[in-house]
mmCIF file of C-alpha atoms and ligand atoms in Angstrom:
data_model
loop_
_atom_site.group_PDB
_atom_site.id
_atom_site.type_symbol
_atom_site.label_atom_id
_atom_site.label_comp_id
_atom_site.label_asym_id
_atom_site.label_seq_id
_atom_site.Cartn_x
_atom_site.Cartn_y
_atom_site.Cartn_z
ATOM 1 C CA MET U 1 245.062 -15.955 94.815
ATOM 2 C CA ASN U 2 244.701 -16.786 91.112
ATOM 3 C CA ILE U 3 243.724 -20.438 90.388
ATOM 4 C CA ILE U 4 242.864 -22.401 87.372
ATOM 5 C CA PHE U 5 240.568 -25.427 87.743
ATOM 6 C CA PHE U 6 241.334 -28.133 85.146
ATOM 7 C CA GLY U 7 239.778 -31.461 84.226
ATOM 8 C CA PRO U 8 237.328 -33.376 82.026
ATOM 9 C CA PRO U 9 233.643 -32.387 81.497
ATOM 10 C CA GLY U 10 231.559 -33.062 84.643
ATOM 11 C CA THR U 11 234.595 -33.541 86.929
ATOM 12 C CA GLY U 12 233.176 -31.002 89.447
ATOM 13 C CA LYS U 13 235.107 -27.853 88.297
ATOM 14 C CA GLY U 14 232.070 -25.531 88.493
ATOM 15 C CA THR U 15 230.608 -27.132 91.756
ATOM 16 C CA ILE U 16 233.948 -26.840 93.565
ATOM 17 C CA ALA U 17 234.715 -23.347 92.357
ATOM 18 C CA GLN U 18 231.324 -22.248 93.465
ATOM 19 C CA TYR U 19 232.092 -23.436 96.902
ATOM 20 C CA ILE U 20 235.514 -21.883 97.098
ATOM 21 C CA GLU U 21 234.041 -18.542 95.806
ATOM 22 C CA ARG U 22 231.397 -18.529 98.654
ATOM 23 C CA LYS U 23 234.120 -19.452 101.130
ATOM 24 C CA PHE U 24 237.163 -17.307 100.131
ATOM 25 C CA GLY U 25 235.636 -14.667 97.829
ATOM 26 C CA TYR U 26 237.713 -15.394 94.766
ATOM 27 C CA ARG U 27 235.745 -14.911 91.638
ATOM 28 C CA HIS U 28 234.581 -17.806 89.677
ATOM 29 C CA ILE U 29 235.035 -17.326 85.951
ATOM 30 C CA SER U 30 233.588 -20.133 83.952
ATOM 31 C CA SER U 31 234.373 -19.911 80.191
ATOM 32 C CA GLY U 32 231.313 -22.201 79.440
ATOM 33 C CA ASP U 33 228.866 -19.892 81.574
ATOM 34 C CA LEU U 34 230.203 -16.811 79.813
ATOM 35 C CA LEU U 35 229.600 -18.471 76.434
ATOM 36 C CA ARG U 36 226.102 -19.672 77.314
ATOM 37 C CA ASP U 37 225.273 -16.205 78.426
ATOM 38 C CA GLU U 38 226.103 -14.893 74.925
ATOM 39 C CA VAL U 39 223.844 -17.662 73.348
ATOM 40 C CA LYS U 40 221.072 -16.836 75.890
ATOM 41 C CA LYS U 41 221.244 -12.999 75.120
ATOM 42 C CA LYS U 42 221.349 -13.833 71.323
ATOM 43 C CA THR U 43 224.336 -11.631 70.756
ATOM 44 C CA ARG U 44 226.176 -11.646 67.476
ATOM 45 C CA ILE U 45 228.759 -13.866 69.043
ATOM 46 C CA GLY U 46 225.999 -15.912 70.795
ATOM 47 C CA ARG U 47 224.219 -16.701 67.493
ATOM 48 C CA GLU U 48 227.657 -17.676 65.863
ATOM 49 C CA ILE U 49 228.657 -20.123 68.670
ATOM 50 C CA ALA U 50 225.331 -21.558 69.550
ATOM 51 C CA PRO U 51 225.726 -24.747 67.372
ATOM 52 C CA PHE U 52 229.223 -25.337 68.685
ATOM 53 C CA ILE U 53 228.097 -25.246 72.278
ATOM 54 C CA LYS U 54 225.077 -27.521 71.493
ATOM 55 C CA GLU U 55 227.324 -30.104 69.762
ATOM 56 C CA GLY U 56 230.093 -29.918 72.485
ATOM 57 C CA LYS U 57 232.689 -28.493 69.946
ATOM 58 C CA LEU U 58 235.227 -26.056 71.112
ATOM 59 C CA VAL U 59 234.463 -22.517 69.980
ATOM 60 C CA GLU U 60 237.236 -20.500 68.119
ATOM 61 C CA ASP U 61 240.132 -19.579 70.124
ATOM 62 C CA ALA U 62 239.913 -15.861 69.061
ATOM 63 C CA ILE U 63 236.397 -15.710 70.421
ATOM 64 C CA ILE U 64 236.908 -17.437 73.784
ATOM 65 C CA ASP U 65 240.297 -15.536 74.335
ATOM 66 C CA LYS U 66 238.566 -12.164 73.914
ATOM 67 C CA ILE U 67 235.601 -12.978 76.219
ATOM 68 C CA VAL U 68 237.855 -14.502 79.074
ATOM 69 C CA SER U 69 240.588 -11.889 78.947
ATOM 70 C CA LYS U 70 237.741 -9.155 79.320
ATOM 71 C CA LYS U 71 236.310 -10.789 82.328
ATOM 72 C CA LEU U 72 239.867 -11.424 83.873
ATOM 73 C CA LYS U 73 240.562 -7.721 83.467
ATOM 74 C CA GLU U 74 237.400 -6.806 85.360
ATOM 75 C CA LEU U 75 237.792 -9.381 88.088
ATOM 76 C CA SER U 76 241.389 -10.117 88.529
ATOM 77 C CA LYS U 77 241.883 -7.616 91.452
ATOM 78 C CA LYS U 78 239.721 -9.905 93.787
ATOM 79 C CA GLY U 79 241.654 -13.079 92.728
ATOM 80 C CA PHE U 80 239.931 -15.642 90.475
ATOM 81 C CA ILE U 81 239.172 -19.285 89.935
ATOM 82 C CA LEU U 82 239.339 -19.780 86.181
ATOM 83 C CA ASP U 83 237.229 -22.905 84.885
ATOM 84 C CA GLY U 84 237.283 -24.118 81.404
ATOM 85 C CA TYR U 85 240.122 -22.049 79.822
ATOM 86 C CA PRO U 86 242.635 -22.528 78.472
ATOM 87 C CA ARG U 87 241.539 -25.693 76.704
ATOM 88 C CA ASN U 88 244.100 -26.407 73.982
ATOM 89 C CA ILE U 89 247.727 -25.497 73.639
ATOM 90 C CA ASN U 90 247.154 -22.398 71.494
ATOM 91 C CA GLN U 91 244.754 -21.015 74.158
ATOM 92 C CA ALA U 92 247.462 -21.800 76.809
ATOM 93 C CA LYS U 93 249.999 -19.823 74.785
ATOM 94 C CA LEU U 94 247.488 -16.871 74.251
ATOM 95 C CA PHE U 95 246.778 -16.961 78.033
ATOM 96 C CA GLU U 96 250.416 -16.845 79.054
ATOM 97 C CA LYS U 97 250.920 -13.795 76.843
ATOM 98 C CA PHE U 98 248.009 -12.071 78.381
ATOM 99 C CA LEU U 99 249.136 -12.862 81.848
ATOM 100 C CA ALA U 100 252.544 -11.502 81.112
ATOM 101 C CA GLN U 101 251.090 -8.187 79.631
ATOM 102 C CA SER U 102 248.639 -7.772 82.489
ATOM 103 C CA ARG U 103 251.282 -8.729 85.177
ATOM 104 C CA ILE U 104 248.773 -11.308 86.628
ATOM 105 C CA LYS U 105 250.279 -14.371 88.127
ATOM 106 C CA VAL U 106 248.631 -17.780 88.414
ATOM 107 C CA ASP U 107 249.356 -19.434 91.796
ATOM 108 C CA PHE U 108 248.483 -22.956 90.782
ATOM 109 C CA VAL U 109 246.397 -25.133 88.643
ATOM 110 C CA LEU U 110 244.087 -27.583 90.164
ATOM 111 C CA ASN U 111 243.622 -30.798 88.078
ATOM 112 C CA ILE U 112 240.374 -32.647 89.183
ATOM 113 C CA ASP U 113 240.474 -36.031 87.839
ATOM 114 C CA SER U 114 237.372 -38.484 87.576
ATOM 115 C CA LYS U 115 236.429 -41.682 85.904
ATOM 116 C CA GLU U 116 234.357 -41.486 82.637
ATOM 117 C CA SER U 117 231.660 -43.807 84.208
ATOM 118 C CA LYS U 118 230.998 -41.304 87.058
ATOM 119 C CA ILE U 119 231.112 -38.354 84.612
ATOM 120 C CA VAL U 120 228.247 -39.658 82.389
ATOM 121 C CA GLU U 121 226.135 -40.494 85.497
ATOM 122 C CA ARG U 122 226.716 -37.161 86.991
ATOM 123 C CA LEU U 123 226.144 -35.102 83.828
ATOM 124 C CA SER U 124 222.806 -36.786 83.082
ATOM 125 C CA ALA U 125 221.599 -35.637 86.515
ATOM 126 C CA ARG U 126 223.073 -32.139 86.450
ATOM 127 C CA ARG U 127 220.791 -29.166 86.625
ATOM 128 C CA GLN U 128 221.764 -25.554 86.666
ATOM 129 C CA CYS U 129 220.009 -22.424 87.720
ATOM 130 C CA VAL U 130 219.257 -20.115 84.658
ATOM 131 C CA LYS U 131 219.699 -16.969 86.809
ATOM 132 C CA CYS U 132 222.630 -17.442 89.337
ATOM 133 C CA LYS U 133 224.188 -20.495 87.687
ATOM 134 C CA ARG U 134 224.336 -22.524 90.818
ATOM 135 C CA ILE U 135 225.056 -26.149 90.022
ATOM 136 C CA PHE U 136 222.806 -29.050 91.486
ATOM 137 C CA GLY U 137 223.344 -32.896 91.023
ATOM 138 C CA LEU U 138 222.745 -36.284 92.505
ATOM 139 C CA ASP U 139 224.661 -35.606 95.677
ATOM 140 C CA VAL U 140 223.521 -31.908 95.919
ATOM 141 C CA PRO U 141 219.808 -31.893 94.976
ATOM 142 C CA PRO U 142 217.675 -28.727 95.277
ATOM 143 C CA ALA U 143 215.348 -28.624 98.094
ATOM 144 C CA LYS U 144 212.435 -28.305 95.713
ATOM 145 C CA ASP U 145 212.460 -30.205 92.175
ATOM 146 C CA GLY U 146 213.378 -27.745 89.412
ATOM 147 C CA VAL U 147 213.796 -24.761 91.600
ATOM 148 C CA CYS U 148 217.031 -22.944 92.668
ATOM 149 C CA ASP U 149 217.530 -23.000 96.525
ATOM 150 C CA ASP U 150 219.264 -19.441 96.332
ATOM 151 C CA CYS U 151 217.110 -17.402 94.062
ATOM 152 C CA ASN U 152 213.958 -19.502 93.322
ATOM 153 C CA ALA U 153 214.684 -19.368 89.479
ATOM 154 C CA GLU U 154 214.212 -22.384 87.253
ATOM 155 C CA LEU U 155 216.751 -25.238 87.016
ATOM 156 C CA ILE U 156 217.502 -26.419 83.550
ATOM 157 C CA GLN U 157 219.442 -29.282 81.951
ATOM 158 C CA ARG U 158 222.223 -28.276 79.622
ATOM 159 C CA GLU U 159 221.678 -29.156 75.894
ATOM 160 C CA ASP U 160 225.340 -30.572 75.759
ATOM 161 C CA ASP U 161 224.640 -32.990 78.700
ATOM 162 C CA LYS U 162 223.014 -35.549 76.372
ATOM 163 C CA PRO U 163 225.085 -38.799 76.646
ATOM 164 C CA GLU U 164 226.068 -38.768 72.859
ATOM 165 C CA VAL U 165 227.225 -35.158 73.156
ATOM 166 C CA VAL U 166 229.022 -35.972 76.634
ATOM 167 C CA LYS U 167 230.956 -38.723 74.786
ATOM 168 C CA TYR U 168 232.192 -36.308 72.067
ATOM 169 C CA ARG U 169 233.212 -33.673 74.788
ATOM 170 C CA LEU U 170 235.171 -36.395 76.454
ATOM 171 C CA GLU U 171 236.945 -37.363 73.389
ATOM 172 C CA LEU U 172 237.767 -33.575 72.590
ATOM 173 C CA TYR U 173 239.128 -33.401 76.155
ATOM 174 C CA ARG U 174 241.430 -36.376 75.655
ATOM 175 C CA VAL U 175 242.856 -35.031 72.344
ATOM 176 C CA LEU U 176 242.923 -31.237 72.686
ATOM 177 C CA THR U 177 242.682 -30.427 76.204
ATOM 178 C CA LYS U 178 244.726 -33.015 78.223
ATOM 179 C CA PRO U 179 248.001 -32.045 76.631
ATOM 180 C CA VAL U 180 247.677 -28.703 78.326
ATOM 181 C CA LEU U 181 248.209 -30.494 81.652
ATOM 182 C CA ASP U 182 251.871 -31.208 80.544
ATOM 183 C CA TYR U 183 252.325 -27.636 79.648
ATOM 184 C CA PHE U 184 251.169 -26.617 83.271
ATOM 185 C CA GLU U 185 253.236 -29.370 84.811
ATOM 186 C CA GLY U 186 256.403 -28.112 82.882
ATOM 187 C CA ARG U 187 255.657 -24.740 84.662
ATOM 188 C CA GLY U 188 255.579 -26.407 88.100
ATOM 189 C CA LEU U 189 251.976 -25.296 88.637
ATOM 190 C CA LEU U 190 250.042 -28.541 88.768
ATOM 191 C CA ILE U 191 248.296 -30.161 91.794
ATOM 192 C CA THR U 192 245.907 -33.110 91.328
ATOM 193 C CA VAL U 193 243.006 -34.008 93.380
ATOM 194 C CA ASP U 194 240.654 -37.152 93.057
ATOM 195 C CA GLY U 195 237.455 -36.031 91.710
ATOM 196 C CA ASN U 196 235.901 -39.524 92.260
ATOM 197 C CA GLU U 197 235.590 -38.968 95.993
ATOM 198 C CA PRO U 198 232.481 -37.380 97.645
ATOM 199 C CA LEU U 199 232.273 -33.527 97.403
ATOM 200 C CA GLN U 200 232.343 -33.515 101.329
ATOM 201 C CA LYS U 201 235.823 -34.945 101.106
ATOM 202 C CA ILE U 202 236.969 -32.854 98.128
ATOM 203 C CA PHE U 203 235.965 -29.490 99.488
ATOM 204 C CA PRO U 204 238.181 -29.528 102.692
ATOM 205 C CA LYS U 205 241.118 -30.914 100.594
ATOM 206 C CA VAL U 206 240.945 -27.982 98.156
ATOM 207 C CA GLU U 207 240.422 -25.539 101.145
ATOM 208 C CA GLN U 208 243.701 -27.046 102.633
ATOM 209 C CA ILE U 209 245.581 -26.505 99.386
ATOM 210 C CA ILE U 210 244.345 -22.877 99.082
ATOM 211 C CA MET U 211 245.338 -22.037 102.540
ATOM 212 C CA GLY U 212 248.638 -23.660 102.062
ATOM 213 C CA HIS U 213 249.317 -21.339 99.085
ATOM 214 C CA GLN U 214 248.071 -18.082 100.788
ATOM 215 C CA LYS U 215 250.819 -15.725 101.888
HETATM 216 P P1 LIG Q 1 232.063 -25.898 80.128
HETATM 217 O O1 LIG Q 1 230.876 -25.239 80.530
HETATM 218 O O2 LIG Q 1 233.380 -25.409 80.449
HETATM 219 O O3 LIG Q 1 231.917 -27.411 80.143
HETATM 220 P P2 LIG Q 1 232.992 -28.580 80.671
HETATM 221 O O4 LIG Q 1 234.369 -28.164 80.762
HETATM 222 O O5 LIG Q 1 232.605 -29.665 79.787
HETATM 223 O O6 LIG Q 1 232.699 -28.823 82.106
HETATM 224 P P3 LIG Q 1 231.291 -29.081 82.766
HETATM 225 O O7 LIG Q 1 230.718 -27.720 83.151
HETATM 226 O O8 LIG Q 1 230.400 -30.021 82.066
HETATM 227 O O9 LIG Q 1 231.726 -29.941 84.140
HETATM 228 P P4 LIG Q 1 232.289 -29.348 85.478
HETATM 229 O O10 LIG Q 1 233.553 -29.826 85.695
HETATM 230 O O11 LIG Q 1 232.070 -27.910 85.677
HETATM 231 O O12 LIG Q 1 231.343 -30.188 86.446
HETATM 232 P P5 LIG Q 1 230.122 -29.640 87.467
HETATM 233 O O13 LIG Q 1 230.762 -29.087 88.705
HETATM 234 O O14 LIG Q 1 229.094 -28.959 86.804
HETATM 235 O O15 LIG Q 1 232.074 -25.744 78.396
HETATM 236 C C1 LIG Q 1 230.927 -25.944 77.699
HETATM 237 C C2 LIG Q 1 231.140 -25.676 76.245
HETATM 238 O O16 LIG Q 1 231.548 -24.347 75.994
HETATM 239 C C3 LIG Q 1 232.152 -26.591 75.544
HETATM 240 O O17 LIG Q 1 231.788 -27.736 75.088
HETATM 241 C C4 LIG Q 1 232.467 -25.711 74.354
HETATM 242 O O18 LIG Q 1 231.696 -25.704 73.389
HETATM 243 C C5 LIG Q 1 232.453 -24.266 75.050
HETATM 244 N N1 LIG Q 1 233.737 -23.773 75.649
HETATM 245 C C6 LIG Q 1 233.946 -23.402 76.983
HETATM 246 N N2 LIG Q 1 235.180 -23.146 77.209
HETATM 247 C C7 LIG Q 1 235.838 -23.134 75.947
HETATM 248 C C8 LIG Q 1 237.083 -22.814 75.638
HETATM 249 N N3 LIG Q 1 238.130 -22.475 76.458
HETATM 250 N N4 LIG Q 1 237.472 -23.071 74.227
HETATM 251 C C9 LIG Q 1 236.529 -23.326 73.355
HETATM 252 N N5 LIG Q 1 235.174 -23.752 73.824
HETATM 253 C C10 LIG Q 1 234.829 -23.500 75.009
HETATM 254 O O19 LIG Q 1 229.651 -31.047 87.977
HETATM 255 C C11 LIG Q 1 228.911 -31.860 87.119
HETATM 256 C C12 LIG Q 1 227.806 -32.673 87.873
HETATM 257 O O20 LIG Q 1 228.464 -33.530 88.780
HETATM 258 C C13 LIG Q 1 226.983 -31.708 88.864
HETATM 259 O O21 LIG Q 1 225.661 -32.155 88.958
HETATM 260 C C14 LIG Q 1 227.541 -31.915 90.315
HETATM 261 O O22 LIG Q 1 226.656 -31.706 91.273
HETATM 262 C C15 LIG Q 1 228.117 -33.348 90.173
HETATM 263 N N6 LIG Q 1 229.325 -33.578 90.836
HETATM 264 C C16 LIG Q 1 230.476 -32.877 90.671
HETATM 265 N N7 LIG Q 1 231.594 -33.386 91.475
HETATM 266 C C17 LIG Q 1 230.939 -34.478 92.180
HETATM 267 C C18 LIG Q 1 231.442 -35.443 93.136
HETATM 268 N N8 LIG Q 1 232.772 -35.262 93.542
HETATM 269 N N9 LIG Q 1 230.541 -36.358 93.779
HETATM 270 C C19 LIG Q 1 229.323 -36.225 93.316
HETATM 271 N N10 LIG Q 1 228.813 -35.550 92.353
HETATM 272 C C20 LIG Q 1 229.608 -34.575 91.872
HETATM 273 MG MG1 LIG Q 2 231.259 -26.266 84.468
#
């Protein structure tokens, strides 16, 4: 099963993808996590993109396309949940070309929709493990403050979760990313879930959708 998780910043893409990965084994590929790893490792690309990530701007299409397609080639045999890509119409076209060349089929696109007021509140409380990338939040706090339940590593706040950067990311989403929804809808791939609901309600709904698509 190959799935794309779509939706504005802070809508729950990463949280739900991590849950589904644990449950079904499909590999979670987060374009943001891949880019933040480059920044952390201070690679050539990492140094180039660091200011973009910090300010919430989209990195160049050619860079993200190369990084995501490399990861997809490594992991696509196990099935994947792609989160954060494609994020504009040009990326959607590049992605479609890659899928055709690699003979990979996307089963569906899950659009997770949330209100902006919820998003700002959630993102100011989000913490993420530096090591395993597990996401914590208001509704899913760690057992011990600042420490990951799974691997005991440190939990950090993302630099781009400051309210003014979140506002800018939401604006970019509206202008550049949302049009990709119509693109997927035109291909009959779109399913929408309500991301305003509690995670305990969303998780079983997404499981049902996946089970309904399994052959
Ligand atoms: P990226 O990492 O992809 O960030 P994003 O899309 O803005 O999404 P987030 O990770 O902020 O939100 P999420 O939906 O995963 O929410 P989460 O599950 O964590 O991208 C970061 C940057 O990288 C970009 O700004 C750009 O610079 C660059 N980039 C990445 N991809 C790119 C691309 N394709 N092209 C160009 N540049 C790219 O949840 C958030 C919080 O809310 C958590 O604390 C969680 O616990 C809580 N929560 C979630 N759902 C619920 C719920 N239903 N109820 C209660 N709490 C909830
Ligand atoms: Mg995320």
